[in-house]
Tab-separated table of C-alpha atoms in Angstrom:
chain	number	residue	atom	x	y	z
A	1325	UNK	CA	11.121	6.918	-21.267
A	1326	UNK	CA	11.524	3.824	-19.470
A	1327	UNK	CA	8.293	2.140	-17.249
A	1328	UNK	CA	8.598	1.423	-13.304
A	1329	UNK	CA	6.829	-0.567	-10.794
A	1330	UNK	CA	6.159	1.544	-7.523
A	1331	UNK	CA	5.517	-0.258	-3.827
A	1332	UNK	CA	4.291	2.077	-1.299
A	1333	UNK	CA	3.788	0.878	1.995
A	1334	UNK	CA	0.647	2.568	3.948
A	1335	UNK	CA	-0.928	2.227	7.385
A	1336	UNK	CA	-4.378	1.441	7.918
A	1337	UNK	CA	-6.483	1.814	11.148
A	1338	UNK	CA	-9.225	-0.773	11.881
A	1339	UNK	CA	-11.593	0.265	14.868
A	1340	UNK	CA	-13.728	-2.441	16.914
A	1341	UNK	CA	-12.501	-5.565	15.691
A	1342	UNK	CA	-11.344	-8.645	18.100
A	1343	UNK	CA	-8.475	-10.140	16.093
A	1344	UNK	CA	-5.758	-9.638	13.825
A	1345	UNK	CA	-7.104	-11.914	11.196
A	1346	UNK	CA	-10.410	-9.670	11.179
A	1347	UNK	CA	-8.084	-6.653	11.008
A	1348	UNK	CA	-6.719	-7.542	8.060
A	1349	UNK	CA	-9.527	-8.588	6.338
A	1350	UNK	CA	-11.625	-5.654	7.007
A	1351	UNK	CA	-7.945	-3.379	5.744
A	1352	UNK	CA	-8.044	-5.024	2.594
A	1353	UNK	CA	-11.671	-4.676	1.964
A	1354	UNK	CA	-11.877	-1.443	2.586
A	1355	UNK	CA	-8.965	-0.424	0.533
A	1356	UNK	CA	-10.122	-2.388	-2.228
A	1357	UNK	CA	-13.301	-0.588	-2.103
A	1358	UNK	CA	-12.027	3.144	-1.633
A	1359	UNK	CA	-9.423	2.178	-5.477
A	1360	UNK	CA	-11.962	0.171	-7.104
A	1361	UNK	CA	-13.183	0.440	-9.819
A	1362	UNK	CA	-11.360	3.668	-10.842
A	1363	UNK	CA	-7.984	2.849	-9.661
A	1364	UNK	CA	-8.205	-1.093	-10.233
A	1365	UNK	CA	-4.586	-1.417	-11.756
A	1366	UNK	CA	-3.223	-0.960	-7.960
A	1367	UNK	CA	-2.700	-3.905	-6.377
A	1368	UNK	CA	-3.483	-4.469	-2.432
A	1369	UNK	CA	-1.863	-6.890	-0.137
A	1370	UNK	CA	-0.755	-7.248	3.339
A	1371	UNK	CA	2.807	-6.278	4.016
A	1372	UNK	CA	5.004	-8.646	6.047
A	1373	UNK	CA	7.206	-7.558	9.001
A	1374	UNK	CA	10.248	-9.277	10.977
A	1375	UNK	CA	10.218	-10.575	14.126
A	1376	UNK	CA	13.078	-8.912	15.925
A	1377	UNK	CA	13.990	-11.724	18.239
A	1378	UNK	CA	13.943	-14.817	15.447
A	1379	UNK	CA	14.094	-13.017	12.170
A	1380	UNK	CA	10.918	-14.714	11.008
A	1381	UNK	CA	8.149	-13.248	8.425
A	1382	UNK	CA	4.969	-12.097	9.562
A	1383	UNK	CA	1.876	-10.522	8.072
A	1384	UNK	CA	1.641	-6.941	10.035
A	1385	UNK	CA	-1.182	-6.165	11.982
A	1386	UNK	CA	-0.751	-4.761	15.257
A	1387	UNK	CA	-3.883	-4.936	17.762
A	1388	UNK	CA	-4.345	-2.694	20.918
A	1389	UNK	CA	-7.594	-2.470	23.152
A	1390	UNK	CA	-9.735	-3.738	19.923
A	1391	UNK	CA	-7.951	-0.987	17.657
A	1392	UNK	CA	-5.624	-2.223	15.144
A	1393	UNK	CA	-2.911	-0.811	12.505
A	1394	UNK	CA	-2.704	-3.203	9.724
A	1395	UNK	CA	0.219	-2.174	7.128
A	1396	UNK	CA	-1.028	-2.931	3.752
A	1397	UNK	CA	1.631	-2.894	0.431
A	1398	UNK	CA	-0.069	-0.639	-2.646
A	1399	UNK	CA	1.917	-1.607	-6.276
A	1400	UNK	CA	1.606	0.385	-9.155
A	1401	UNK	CA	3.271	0.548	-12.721
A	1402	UNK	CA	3.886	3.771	-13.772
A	1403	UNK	CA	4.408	4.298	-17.583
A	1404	UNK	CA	6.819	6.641	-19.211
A	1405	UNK	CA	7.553	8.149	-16.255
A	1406	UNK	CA	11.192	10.970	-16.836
A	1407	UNK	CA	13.197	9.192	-13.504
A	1408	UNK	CA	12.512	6.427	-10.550
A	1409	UNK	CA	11.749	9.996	-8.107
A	1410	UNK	CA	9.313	11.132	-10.891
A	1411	UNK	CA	7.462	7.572	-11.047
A	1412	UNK	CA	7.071	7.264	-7.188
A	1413	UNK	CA	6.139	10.726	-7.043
A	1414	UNK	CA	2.755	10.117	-9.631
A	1415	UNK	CA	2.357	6.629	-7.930
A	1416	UNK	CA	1.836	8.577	-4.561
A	1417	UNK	CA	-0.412	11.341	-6.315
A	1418	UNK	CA	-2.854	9.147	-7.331
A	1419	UNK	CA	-2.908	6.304	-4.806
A	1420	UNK	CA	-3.024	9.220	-1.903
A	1421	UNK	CA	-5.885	10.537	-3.638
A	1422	UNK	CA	-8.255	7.762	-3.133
A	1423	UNK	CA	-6.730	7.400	0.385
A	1424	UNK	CA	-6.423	10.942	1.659
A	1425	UNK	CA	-6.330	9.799	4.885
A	1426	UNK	CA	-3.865	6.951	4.644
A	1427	UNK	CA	0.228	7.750	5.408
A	1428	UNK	CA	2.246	6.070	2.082
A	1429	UNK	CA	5.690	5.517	2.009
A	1430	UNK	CA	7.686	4.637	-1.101
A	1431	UNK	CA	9.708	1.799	-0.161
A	1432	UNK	CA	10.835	0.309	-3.504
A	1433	UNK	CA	10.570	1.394	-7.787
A	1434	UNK	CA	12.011	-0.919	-9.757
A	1435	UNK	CA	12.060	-0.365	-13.597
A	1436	UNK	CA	10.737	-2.353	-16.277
């Protein structure tokens, strides 16, 4: 049975904060806190987004009226797993455990 690497994509919501860069921040931290130390084979980092005018990279963190959406990218090897559907299917299981509240979105599985 052949191993994968799973990247979900998941949005988190930051209340009271005055900047992007605090946004993030506080996202990461509190994701890293809700996986570790039980789930701390997922790796956490921000996601990037496109700038639809220029086409350039940018970390994504939207802020509104000191309430911000910060999309953070979850990766996961998944061992043994029967198909690529199967492997994001047990990546999302047990990442959207620890984050019940957090929407994830399988965006990529690439097998190794």
């Amino acid at each position: 049975m052949p191993n994968y690497n799973v990247f979900l994509e998941g949005a988190w919501l930051v209340k009271d904060v005055a900047t992007g860069e605090d946004a993030i921040g506080i996202a990461l931290a509190e994701a890293g806190k809700r996986l570790n130390p039980k789930l701390d084979y997922v790796d956490v980092e921000v996601g990037t987004m496109s700038c639809a005018a220029c086409g350039e990279d940018f970390m994504s963190a939207y802020l509104v009226a000191d309430t911000a959406i910060v999309g953070l990218l979850f990766q996961m090897k998944v061992y043994e797993a029967e198909t690529e559907e199967h492997a994001s299917r047990i990546a999302k299981s047990v990442i959207g455990k620890a984050l019940r509240d957090v929407p994830l979105k399988v965006i990529e599985v690439d097998e190794f």
